[in-house]
PDB file of C-alpha atoms in Angstrom:
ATOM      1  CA  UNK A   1     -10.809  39.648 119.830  1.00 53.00           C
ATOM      2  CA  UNK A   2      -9.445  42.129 122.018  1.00 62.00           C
ATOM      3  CA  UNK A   3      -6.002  41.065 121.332  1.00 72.00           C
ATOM      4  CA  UNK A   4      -6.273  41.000 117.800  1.00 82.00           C
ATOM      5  CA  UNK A   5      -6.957  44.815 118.135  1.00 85.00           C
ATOM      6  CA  UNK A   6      -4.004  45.796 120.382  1.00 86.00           C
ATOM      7  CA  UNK A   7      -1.201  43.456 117.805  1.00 88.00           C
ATOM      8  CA  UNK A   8      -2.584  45.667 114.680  1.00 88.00           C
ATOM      9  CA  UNK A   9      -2.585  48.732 116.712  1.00 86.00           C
ATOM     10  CA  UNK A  10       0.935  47.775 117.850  1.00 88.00           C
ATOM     11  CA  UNK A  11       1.912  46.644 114.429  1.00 91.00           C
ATOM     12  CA  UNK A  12       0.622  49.617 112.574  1.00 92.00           C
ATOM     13  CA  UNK A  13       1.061  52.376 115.229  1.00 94.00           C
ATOM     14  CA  UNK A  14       4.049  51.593 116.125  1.00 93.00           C
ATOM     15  CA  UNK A  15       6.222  52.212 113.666  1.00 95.00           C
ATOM     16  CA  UNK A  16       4.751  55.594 113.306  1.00 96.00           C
ATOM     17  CA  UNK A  17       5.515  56.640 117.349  1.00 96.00           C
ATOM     18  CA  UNK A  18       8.764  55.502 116.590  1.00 96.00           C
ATOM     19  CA  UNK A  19       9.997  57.675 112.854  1.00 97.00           C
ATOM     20  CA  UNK A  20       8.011  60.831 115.051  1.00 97.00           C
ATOM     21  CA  UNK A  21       9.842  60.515 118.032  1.00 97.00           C
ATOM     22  CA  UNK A  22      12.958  59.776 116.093  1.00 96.00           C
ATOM     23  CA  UNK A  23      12.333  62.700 113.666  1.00 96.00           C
ATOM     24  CA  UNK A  24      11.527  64.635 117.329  1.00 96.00           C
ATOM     25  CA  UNK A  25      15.329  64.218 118.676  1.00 95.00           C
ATOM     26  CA  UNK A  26      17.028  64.878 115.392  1.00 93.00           C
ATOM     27  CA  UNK A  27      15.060  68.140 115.147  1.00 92.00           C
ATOM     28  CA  UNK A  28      15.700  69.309 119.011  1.00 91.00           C
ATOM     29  CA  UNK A  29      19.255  68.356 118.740  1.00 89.00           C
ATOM     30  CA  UNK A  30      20.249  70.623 116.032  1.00 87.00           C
ATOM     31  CA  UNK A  31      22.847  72.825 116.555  1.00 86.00           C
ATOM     32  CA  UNK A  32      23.662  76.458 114.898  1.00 90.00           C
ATOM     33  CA  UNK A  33      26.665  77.005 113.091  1.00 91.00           C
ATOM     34  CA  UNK A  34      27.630  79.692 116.119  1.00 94.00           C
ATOM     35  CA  UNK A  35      27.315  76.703 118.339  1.00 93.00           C
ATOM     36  CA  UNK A  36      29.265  74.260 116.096  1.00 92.00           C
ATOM     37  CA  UNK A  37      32.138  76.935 115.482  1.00 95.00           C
ATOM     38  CA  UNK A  38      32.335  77.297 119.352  1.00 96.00           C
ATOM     39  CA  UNK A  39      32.348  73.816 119.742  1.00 94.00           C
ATOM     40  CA  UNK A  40      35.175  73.239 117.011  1.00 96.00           C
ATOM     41  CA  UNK A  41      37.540  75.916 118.767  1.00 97.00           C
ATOM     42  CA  UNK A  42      37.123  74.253 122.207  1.00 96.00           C
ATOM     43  CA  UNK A  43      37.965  71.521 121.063  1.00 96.00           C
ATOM     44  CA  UNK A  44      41.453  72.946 118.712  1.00 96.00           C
ATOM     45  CA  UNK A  45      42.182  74.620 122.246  1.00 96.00           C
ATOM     46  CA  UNK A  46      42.211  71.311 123.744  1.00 95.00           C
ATOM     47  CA  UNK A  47      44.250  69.298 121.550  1.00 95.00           C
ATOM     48  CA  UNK A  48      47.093  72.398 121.489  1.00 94.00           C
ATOM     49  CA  UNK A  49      46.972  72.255 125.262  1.00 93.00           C
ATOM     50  CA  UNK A  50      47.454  68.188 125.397  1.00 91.00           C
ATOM     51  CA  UNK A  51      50.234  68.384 122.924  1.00 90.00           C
ATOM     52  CA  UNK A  52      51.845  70.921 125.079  1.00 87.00           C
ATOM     53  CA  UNK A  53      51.809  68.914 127.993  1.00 85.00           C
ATOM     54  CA  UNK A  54      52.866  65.730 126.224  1.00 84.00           C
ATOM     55  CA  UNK A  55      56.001  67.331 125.373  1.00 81.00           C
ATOM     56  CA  UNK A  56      58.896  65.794 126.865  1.00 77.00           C
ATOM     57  CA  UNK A  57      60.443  68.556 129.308  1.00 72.00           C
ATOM     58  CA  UNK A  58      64.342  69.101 128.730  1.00 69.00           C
ATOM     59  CA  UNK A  59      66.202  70.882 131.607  1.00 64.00           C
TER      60      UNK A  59
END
């Protein structure tokens, strides 16, 4: 009997822990526009300074 209590536990409860802790993450991993505007600069700044470097030096 006991078993038969953990599965439906497992097979009802389950599901549930899993959309909250999923819907958790999503929420604490949100970032503000500031952040994503930082984030998109960097990242311009980057690729101008590889494709300076890549640049075949003439003498």
């Amino acid at each position: 009997m006991f078993g038969d209590g953990l599965w439906s536990f497992v097979v009802i409860a389950g599901p549930i822990i899993l959309v909250a802790a999923l819907l958790f993450a999503m929420l604490r991993n949100r970032r503000t526009p500031r952040q994503e505007a930082r984030t998109e600069q960097a990242t311009r700044e980057l690729y101008k300074q590889q494709s300076a470097e890549d640049r075949p030096r003439t003498p």
